[in-house]
CSV table of C-alpha atoms and ligand atoms in Angstrom, one decimal:
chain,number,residue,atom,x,y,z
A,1,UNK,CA,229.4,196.5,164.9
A,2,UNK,CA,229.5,192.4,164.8
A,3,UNK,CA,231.2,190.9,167.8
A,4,UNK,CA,234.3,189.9,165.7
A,5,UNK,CA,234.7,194.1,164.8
A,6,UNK,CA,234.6,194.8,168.3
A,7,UNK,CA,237.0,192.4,169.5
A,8,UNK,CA,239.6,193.0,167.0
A,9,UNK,CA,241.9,195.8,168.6
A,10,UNK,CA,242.4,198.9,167.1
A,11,UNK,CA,245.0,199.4,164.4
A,12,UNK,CA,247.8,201.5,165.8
A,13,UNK,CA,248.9,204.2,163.3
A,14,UNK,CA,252.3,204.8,165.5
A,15,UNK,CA,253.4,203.4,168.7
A,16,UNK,CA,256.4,204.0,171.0
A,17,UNK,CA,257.4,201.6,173.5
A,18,UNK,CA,259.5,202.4,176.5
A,19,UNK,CA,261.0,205.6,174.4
A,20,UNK,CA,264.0,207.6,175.5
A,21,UNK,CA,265.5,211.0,174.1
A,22,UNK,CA,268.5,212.0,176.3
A,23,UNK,CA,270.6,214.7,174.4
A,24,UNK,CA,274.5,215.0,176.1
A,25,UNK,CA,275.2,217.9,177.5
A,26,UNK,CA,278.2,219.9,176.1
A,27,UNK,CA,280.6,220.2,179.3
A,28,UNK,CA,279.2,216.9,181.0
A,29,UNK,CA,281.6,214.9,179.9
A,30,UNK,CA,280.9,214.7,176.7
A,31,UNK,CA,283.1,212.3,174.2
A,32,UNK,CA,280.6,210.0,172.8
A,33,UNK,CA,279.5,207.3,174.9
A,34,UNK,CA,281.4,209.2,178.0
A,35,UNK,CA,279.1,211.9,178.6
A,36,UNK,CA,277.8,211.7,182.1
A,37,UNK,CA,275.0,214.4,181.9
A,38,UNK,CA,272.0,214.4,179.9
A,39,UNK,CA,268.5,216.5,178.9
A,40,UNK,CA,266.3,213.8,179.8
A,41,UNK,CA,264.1,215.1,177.2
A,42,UNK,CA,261.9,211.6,177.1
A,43,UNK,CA,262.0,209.6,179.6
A,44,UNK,CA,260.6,206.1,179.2
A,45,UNK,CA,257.6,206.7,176.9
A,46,UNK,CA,254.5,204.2,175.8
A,47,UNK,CA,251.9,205.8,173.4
A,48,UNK,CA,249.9,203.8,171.3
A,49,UNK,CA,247.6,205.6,168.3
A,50,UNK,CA,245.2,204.4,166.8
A,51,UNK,CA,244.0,204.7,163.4
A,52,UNK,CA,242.3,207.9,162.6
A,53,UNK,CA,242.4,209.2,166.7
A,54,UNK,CA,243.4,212.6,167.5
A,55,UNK,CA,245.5,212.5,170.8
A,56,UNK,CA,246.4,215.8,172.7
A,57,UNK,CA,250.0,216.1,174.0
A,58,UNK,CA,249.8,218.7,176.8
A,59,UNK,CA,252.6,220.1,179.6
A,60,UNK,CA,254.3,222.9,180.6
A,61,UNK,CA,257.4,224.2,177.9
A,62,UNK,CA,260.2,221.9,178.4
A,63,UNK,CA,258.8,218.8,179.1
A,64,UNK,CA,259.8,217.1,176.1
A,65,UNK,CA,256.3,217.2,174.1
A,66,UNK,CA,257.7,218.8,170.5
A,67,UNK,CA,260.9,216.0,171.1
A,68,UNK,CA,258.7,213.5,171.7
A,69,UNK,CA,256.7,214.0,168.5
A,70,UNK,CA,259.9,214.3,166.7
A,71,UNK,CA,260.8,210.9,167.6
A,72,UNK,CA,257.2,209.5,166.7
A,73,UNK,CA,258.2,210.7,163.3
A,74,UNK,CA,262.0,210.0,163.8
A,75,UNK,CA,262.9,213.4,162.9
A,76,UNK,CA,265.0,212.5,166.1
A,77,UNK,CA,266.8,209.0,166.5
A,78,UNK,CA,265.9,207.6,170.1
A,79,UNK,CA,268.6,207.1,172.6
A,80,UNK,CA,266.4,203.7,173.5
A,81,UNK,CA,263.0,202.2,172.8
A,82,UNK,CA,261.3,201.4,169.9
A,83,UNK,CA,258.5,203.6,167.4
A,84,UNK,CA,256.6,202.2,164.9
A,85,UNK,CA,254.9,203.8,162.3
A,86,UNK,CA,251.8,201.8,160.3
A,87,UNK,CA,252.9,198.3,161.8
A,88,UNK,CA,256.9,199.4,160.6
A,89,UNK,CA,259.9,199.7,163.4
A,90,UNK,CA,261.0,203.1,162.5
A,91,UNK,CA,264.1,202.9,165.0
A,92,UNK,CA,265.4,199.7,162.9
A,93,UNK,CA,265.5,201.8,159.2
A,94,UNK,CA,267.9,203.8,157.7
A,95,UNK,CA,267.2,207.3,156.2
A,96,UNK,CA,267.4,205.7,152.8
A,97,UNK,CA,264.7,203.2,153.8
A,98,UNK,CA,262.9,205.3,155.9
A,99,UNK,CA,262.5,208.2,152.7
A,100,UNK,CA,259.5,205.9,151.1
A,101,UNK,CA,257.6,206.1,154.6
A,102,UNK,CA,258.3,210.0,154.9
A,103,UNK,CA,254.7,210.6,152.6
A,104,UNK,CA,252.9,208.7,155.4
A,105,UNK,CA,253.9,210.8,158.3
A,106,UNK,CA,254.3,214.5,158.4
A,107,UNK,CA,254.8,217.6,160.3
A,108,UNK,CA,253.0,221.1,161.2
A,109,UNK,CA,255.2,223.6,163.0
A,110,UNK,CA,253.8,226.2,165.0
A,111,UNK,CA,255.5,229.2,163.1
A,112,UNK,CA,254.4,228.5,159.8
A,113,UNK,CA,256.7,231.5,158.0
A,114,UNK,CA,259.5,229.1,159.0
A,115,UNK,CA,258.2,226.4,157.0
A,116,UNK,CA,257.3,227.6,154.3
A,117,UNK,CA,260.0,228.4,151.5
A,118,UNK,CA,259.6,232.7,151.2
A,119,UNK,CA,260.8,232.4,147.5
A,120,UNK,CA,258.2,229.8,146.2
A,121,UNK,CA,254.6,230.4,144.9
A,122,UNK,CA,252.3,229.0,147.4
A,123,UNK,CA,250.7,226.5,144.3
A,124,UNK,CA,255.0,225.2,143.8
A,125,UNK,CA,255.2,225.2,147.5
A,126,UNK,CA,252.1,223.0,147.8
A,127,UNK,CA,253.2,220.2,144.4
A,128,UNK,CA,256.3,219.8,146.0
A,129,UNK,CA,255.6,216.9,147.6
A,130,UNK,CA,253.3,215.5,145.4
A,131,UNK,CA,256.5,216.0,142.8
A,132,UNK,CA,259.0,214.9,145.7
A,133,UNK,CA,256.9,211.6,146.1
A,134,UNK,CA,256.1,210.7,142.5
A,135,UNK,CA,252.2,211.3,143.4
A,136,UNK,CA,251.6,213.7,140.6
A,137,UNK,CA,252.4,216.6,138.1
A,138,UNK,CA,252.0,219.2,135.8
A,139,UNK,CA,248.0,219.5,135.2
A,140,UNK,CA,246.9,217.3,137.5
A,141,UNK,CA,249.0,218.6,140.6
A,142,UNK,CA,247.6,221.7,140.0
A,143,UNK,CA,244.2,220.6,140.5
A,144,UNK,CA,245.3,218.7,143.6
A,145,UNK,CA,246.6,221.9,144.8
A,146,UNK,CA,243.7,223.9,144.1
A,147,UNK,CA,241.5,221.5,146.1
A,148,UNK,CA,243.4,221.0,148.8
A,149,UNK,CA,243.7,225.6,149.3
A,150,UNK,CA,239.4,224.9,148.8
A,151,UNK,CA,239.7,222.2,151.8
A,152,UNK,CA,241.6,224.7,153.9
A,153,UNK,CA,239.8,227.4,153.3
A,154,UNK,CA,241.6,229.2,150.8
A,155,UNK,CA,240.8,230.5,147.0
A,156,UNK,CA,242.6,228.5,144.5
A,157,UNK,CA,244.1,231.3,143.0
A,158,UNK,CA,246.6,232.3,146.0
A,159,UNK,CA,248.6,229.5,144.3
A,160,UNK,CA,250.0,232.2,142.7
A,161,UNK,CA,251.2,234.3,145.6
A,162,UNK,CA,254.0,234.1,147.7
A,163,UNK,CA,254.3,233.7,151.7
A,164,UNK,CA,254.7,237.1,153.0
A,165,UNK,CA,251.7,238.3,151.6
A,166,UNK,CA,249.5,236.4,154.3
A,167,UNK,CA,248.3,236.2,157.6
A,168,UNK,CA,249.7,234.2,160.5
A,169,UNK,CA,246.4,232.0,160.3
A,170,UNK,CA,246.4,232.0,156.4
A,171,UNK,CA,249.9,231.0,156.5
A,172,UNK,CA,249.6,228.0,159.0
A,173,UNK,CA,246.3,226.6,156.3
A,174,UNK,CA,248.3,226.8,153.8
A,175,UNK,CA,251.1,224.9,156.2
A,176,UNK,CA,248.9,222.6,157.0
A,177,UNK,CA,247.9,222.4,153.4
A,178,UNK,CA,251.1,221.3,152.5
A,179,UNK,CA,251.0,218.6,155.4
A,180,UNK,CA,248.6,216.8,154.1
A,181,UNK,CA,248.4,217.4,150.6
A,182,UNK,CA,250.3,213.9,149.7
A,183,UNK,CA,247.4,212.2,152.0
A,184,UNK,CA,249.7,211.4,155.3
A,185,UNK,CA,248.3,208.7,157.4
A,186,UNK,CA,250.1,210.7,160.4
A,187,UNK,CA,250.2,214.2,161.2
A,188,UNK,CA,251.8,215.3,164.2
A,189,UNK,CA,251.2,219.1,164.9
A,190,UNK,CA,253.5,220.6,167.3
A,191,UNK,CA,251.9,224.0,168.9
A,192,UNK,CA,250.4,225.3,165.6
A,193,UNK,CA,248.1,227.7,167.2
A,194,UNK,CA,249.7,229.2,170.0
A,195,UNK,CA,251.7,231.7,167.8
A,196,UNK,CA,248.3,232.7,166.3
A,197,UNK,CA,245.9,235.6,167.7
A,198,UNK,CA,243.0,233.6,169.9
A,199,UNK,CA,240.2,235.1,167.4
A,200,UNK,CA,242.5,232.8,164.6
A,201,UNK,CA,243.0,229.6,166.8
A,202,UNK,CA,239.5,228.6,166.6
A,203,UNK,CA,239.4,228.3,163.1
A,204,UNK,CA,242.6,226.5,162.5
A,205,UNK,CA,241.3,224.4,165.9
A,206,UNK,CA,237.8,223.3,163.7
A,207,UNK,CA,240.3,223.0,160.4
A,208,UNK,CA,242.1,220.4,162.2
A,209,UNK,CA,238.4,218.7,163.2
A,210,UNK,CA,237.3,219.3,159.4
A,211,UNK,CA,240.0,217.6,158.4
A,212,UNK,CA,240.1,214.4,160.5
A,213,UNK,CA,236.8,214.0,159.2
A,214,UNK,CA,237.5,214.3,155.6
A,215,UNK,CA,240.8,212.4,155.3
A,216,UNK,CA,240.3,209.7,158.3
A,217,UNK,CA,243.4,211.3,159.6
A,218,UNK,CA,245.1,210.7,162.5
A,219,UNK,CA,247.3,212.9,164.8
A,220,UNK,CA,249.1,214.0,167.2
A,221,UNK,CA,248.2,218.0,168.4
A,222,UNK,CA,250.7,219.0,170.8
A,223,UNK,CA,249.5,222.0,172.7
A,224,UNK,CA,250.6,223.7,176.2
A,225,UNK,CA,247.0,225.2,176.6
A,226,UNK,CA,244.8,222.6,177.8
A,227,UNK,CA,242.0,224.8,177.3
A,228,UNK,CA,242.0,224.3,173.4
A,229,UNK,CA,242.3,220.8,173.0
A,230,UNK,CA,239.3,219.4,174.7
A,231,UNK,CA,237.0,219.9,171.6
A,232,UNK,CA,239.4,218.0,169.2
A,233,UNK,CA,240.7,215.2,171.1
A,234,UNK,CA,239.8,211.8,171.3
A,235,UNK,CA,242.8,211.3,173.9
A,236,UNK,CA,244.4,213.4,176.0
A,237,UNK,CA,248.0,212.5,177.4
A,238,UNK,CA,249.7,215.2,180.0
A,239,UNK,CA,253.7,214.9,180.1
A,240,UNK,CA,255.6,215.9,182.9
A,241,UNK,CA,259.5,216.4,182.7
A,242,UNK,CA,259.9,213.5,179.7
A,243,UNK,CA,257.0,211.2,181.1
A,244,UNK,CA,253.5,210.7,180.5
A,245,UNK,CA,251.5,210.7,183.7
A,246,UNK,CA,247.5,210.4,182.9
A,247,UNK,CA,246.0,209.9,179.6
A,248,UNK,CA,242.1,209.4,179.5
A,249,UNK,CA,239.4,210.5,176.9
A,250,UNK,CA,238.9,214.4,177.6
A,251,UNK,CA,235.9,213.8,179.6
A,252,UNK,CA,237.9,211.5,182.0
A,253,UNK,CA,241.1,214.3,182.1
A,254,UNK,CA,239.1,217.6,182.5
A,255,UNK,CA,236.0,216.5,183.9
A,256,UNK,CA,237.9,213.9,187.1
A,257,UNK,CA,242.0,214.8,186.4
A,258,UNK,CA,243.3,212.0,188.9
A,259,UNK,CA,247.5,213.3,188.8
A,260,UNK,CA,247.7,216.6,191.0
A,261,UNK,CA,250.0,218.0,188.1
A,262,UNK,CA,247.1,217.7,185.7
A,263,UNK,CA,244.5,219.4,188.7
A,264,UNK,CA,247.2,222.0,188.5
A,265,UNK,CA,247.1,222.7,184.6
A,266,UNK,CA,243.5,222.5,184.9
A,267,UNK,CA,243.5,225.4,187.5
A,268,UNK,CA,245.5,227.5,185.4
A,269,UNK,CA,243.2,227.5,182.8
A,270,UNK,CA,241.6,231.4,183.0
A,271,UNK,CA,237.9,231.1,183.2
A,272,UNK,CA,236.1,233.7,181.1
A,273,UNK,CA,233.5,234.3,183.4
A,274,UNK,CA,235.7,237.4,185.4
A,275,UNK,CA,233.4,237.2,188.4
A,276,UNK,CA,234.2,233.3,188.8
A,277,UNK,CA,237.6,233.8,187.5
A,278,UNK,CA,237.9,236.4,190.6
A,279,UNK,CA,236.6,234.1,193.4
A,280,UNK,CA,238.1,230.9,192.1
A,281,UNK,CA,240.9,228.9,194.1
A,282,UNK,CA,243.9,227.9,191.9
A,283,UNK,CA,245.8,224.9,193.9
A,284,UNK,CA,249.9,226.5,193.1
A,285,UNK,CA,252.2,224.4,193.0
A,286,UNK,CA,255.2,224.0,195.8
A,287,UNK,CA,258.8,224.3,194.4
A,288,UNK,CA,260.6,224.5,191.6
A,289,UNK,CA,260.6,222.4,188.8
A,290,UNK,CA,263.5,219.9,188.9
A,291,UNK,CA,266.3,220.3,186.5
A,292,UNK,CA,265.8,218.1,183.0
A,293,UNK,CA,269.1,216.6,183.6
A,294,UNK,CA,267.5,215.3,186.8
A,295,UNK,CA,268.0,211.0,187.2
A,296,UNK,CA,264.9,210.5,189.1
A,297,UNK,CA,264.6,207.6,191.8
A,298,UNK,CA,260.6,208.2,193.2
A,299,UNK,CA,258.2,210.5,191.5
A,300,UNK,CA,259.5,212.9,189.3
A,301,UNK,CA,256.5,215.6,190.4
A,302,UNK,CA,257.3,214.7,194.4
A,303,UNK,CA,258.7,218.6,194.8
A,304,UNK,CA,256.1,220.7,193.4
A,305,UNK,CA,253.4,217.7,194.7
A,306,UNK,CA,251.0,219.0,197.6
A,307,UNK,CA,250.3,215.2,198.0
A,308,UNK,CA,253.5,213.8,198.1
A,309,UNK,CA,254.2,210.7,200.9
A,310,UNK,CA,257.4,208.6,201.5
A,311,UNK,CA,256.8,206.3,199.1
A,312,UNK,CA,256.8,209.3,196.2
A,313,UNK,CA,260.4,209.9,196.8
A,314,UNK,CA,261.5,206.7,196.9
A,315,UNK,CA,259.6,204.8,194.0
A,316,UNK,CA,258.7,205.6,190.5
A,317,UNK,CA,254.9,205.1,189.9
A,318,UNK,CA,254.3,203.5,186.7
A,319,UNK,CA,251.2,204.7,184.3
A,320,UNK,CA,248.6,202.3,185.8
A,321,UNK,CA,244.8,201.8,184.7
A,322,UNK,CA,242.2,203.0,187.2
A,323,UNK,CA,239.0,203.2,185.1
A,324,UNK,CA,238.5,202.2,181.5
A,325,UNK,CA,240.6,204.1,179.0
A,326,UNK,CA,241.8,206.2,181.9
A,327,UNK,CA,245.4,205.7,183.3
A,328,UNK,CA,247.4,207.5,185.9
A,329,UNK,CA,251.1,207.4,187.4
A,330,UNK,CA,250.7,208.4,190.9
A,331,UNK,CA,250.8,206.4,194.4
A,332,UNK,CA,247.5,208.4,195.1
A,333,UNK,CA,245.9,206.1,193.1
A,334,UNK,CA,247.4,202.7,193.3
A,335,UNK,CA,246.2,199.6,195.4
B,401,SF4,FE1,252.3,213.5,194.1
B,401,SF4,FE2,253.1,211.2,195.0
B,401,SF4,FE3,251.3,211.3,193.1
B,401,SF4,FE4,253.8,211.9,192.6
B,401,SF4,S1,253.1,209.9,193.2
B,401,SF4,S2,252.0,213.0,191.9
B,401,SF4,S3,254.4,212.9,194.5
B,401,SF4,S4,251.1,212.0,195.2
């Protein structure tokens, strides 16, 4: 790489700055702009990828991962902050304006039955948005659809079938299928293995892999088993009740995890050595986890933190740097 290539920073395929997703609580005062609780869903947000990285989102249910993703893609509109999507401020558009951009960015759920239409033959199911976006049809969509069923693994000539007569796995390729089919430049995948037997999640885990190779693509793999992202990620964020509090390659997270909530994760991984798994120590965590509607003055982990000190209650810690391409929000680690 000449020195020009290396000092030229990456290209970021989406962005969000200072992001917030509060959703009003029905019965908090809700009328508009006079609600007084709220679902702090995301909480103050800055994530930054670039093009053709895999990040992992990981955390506990509830703590705003699959919202968070939604925003990226502004399947939800942000109650503040800004996302960009390939250079664009998504917050700033309109539906109509943002329909053109949709092609770029997509979508894999984690129960693929849901999300894909029971009536339609897999091969309509899989045009549609080549049809939708004015890519292609007739002839030549359905060779695009019978090489993108060869990509995921599939015969060409399940075109013809219909949903129900798959697996869960077969049904989440042909999901994902359908995500990328119209060549996305963003893919954020929101759990799609963890409704899938383990034996299953491997593959779809290397189809994702196979697939960032092929297509350059870049996503976004949202997972609450930390175990199962380490092979695919380039990046690893963990999100704790609407904030991000490490991200570091996955060497950095698994191999030195510097927030105590990510040691935690880590230790509730099951090792499948029993003997090992038997003798191990898991660090628990104290308390309860806070309520989302929670407005938060120190650290929002300072209950269920082992480590907590005075100044954890009293002032937020900010996601600070503390090696290359490894950052942390905790006082443990500040200056
Ligand atoms: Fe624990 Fe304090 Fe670090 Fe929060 S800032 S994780 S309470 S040590």
């Amino acid at each position: 790489m000449n020195e020009a290539a290396m000092n030229t920073p990456p290209f970021l395929i989406s962005e969000a700055v200072d992001l917030k997703l509060h959703y009003p609580i029905a019965g908090g005062g809700w009328a508009g702009r006079s609600a007084t609780r709220y679902v702090r869903a995301v909480d103050g947000v800055d994530l930054a990828i670039a093009q053709g990285e895999a990040v992992a989102l990981v955390g506990e249910s509830g703590c705003g991962k699959s919202s968070l993703g939604r925003a990226l893609l502004r399947l939800e509109d942000p109650t503040e902050g800004v996302v960009r999507f390939d250079g664009q401020d998504l917050t700033a558009l309109s539906q109509a304006l943002l329909r053109p951009l949709r092609r770029g960015m997509q979508m894999v759920f984690q129960d693929p039955f849901s999300s894909l239409n029971p009536r339609m033959k897999i091969g309509e199911t899989l045009a549609e948005p080549l049809r939708v976006h004015g890519i292609e049809t007739g002839r030549q969509a359905r060779e695009t659809v019978a090489e993108i069923l060869h990509v995921v693994g599939l015969e060409p000539r399940v075109a013809e079938r219909y949903p129900h007569e798959f697996s869960g796995g077969q049904r989440q390729r042909i999901a994902i299928a359908r995500a990328v089919i119209a060549r996305p430049k963003f893919v954020v995948a929101d759990e799609p293995i963890s409704a899938l037997d383990i034996s299953v999640q491997a593959q779809i885990i290397d189809l994702f892999d196979d697939l960032k190779a092929r297509f350059s693509l870049t996503y976004l793999f949202i997972s609450h088993d930390l175990a199962v992202v380490r092979h695919i990620a380039d990046r690893v964020a963990v999100m704790y009740l609407g904030r991000i509090v490490e991200q570091g390659g996955p060497d950095e997270v698994f191999d030195h995890p510097l927030h105590p909530y990510t040691r935690a994760l880590l230790d509730a991984v099951p090792i499948p050595d029993p003997e090992k798994e038997r003798h191990r120590e898991i660090a628990g965590l104290v308390g309860d986890v806070p309520s989302p509607t929670t407005v938060f003055q120190g650290c929002r982990f300072a209950s269920r933190c082992p480590h907590a000190m005075d100044i954890c209650r009293q002032r937020d810690p900010v996601l600070e740097t503390v090696t290359a391409g490894h950052s942390v929000a905790c006082w443990l680690h500040m200056e």
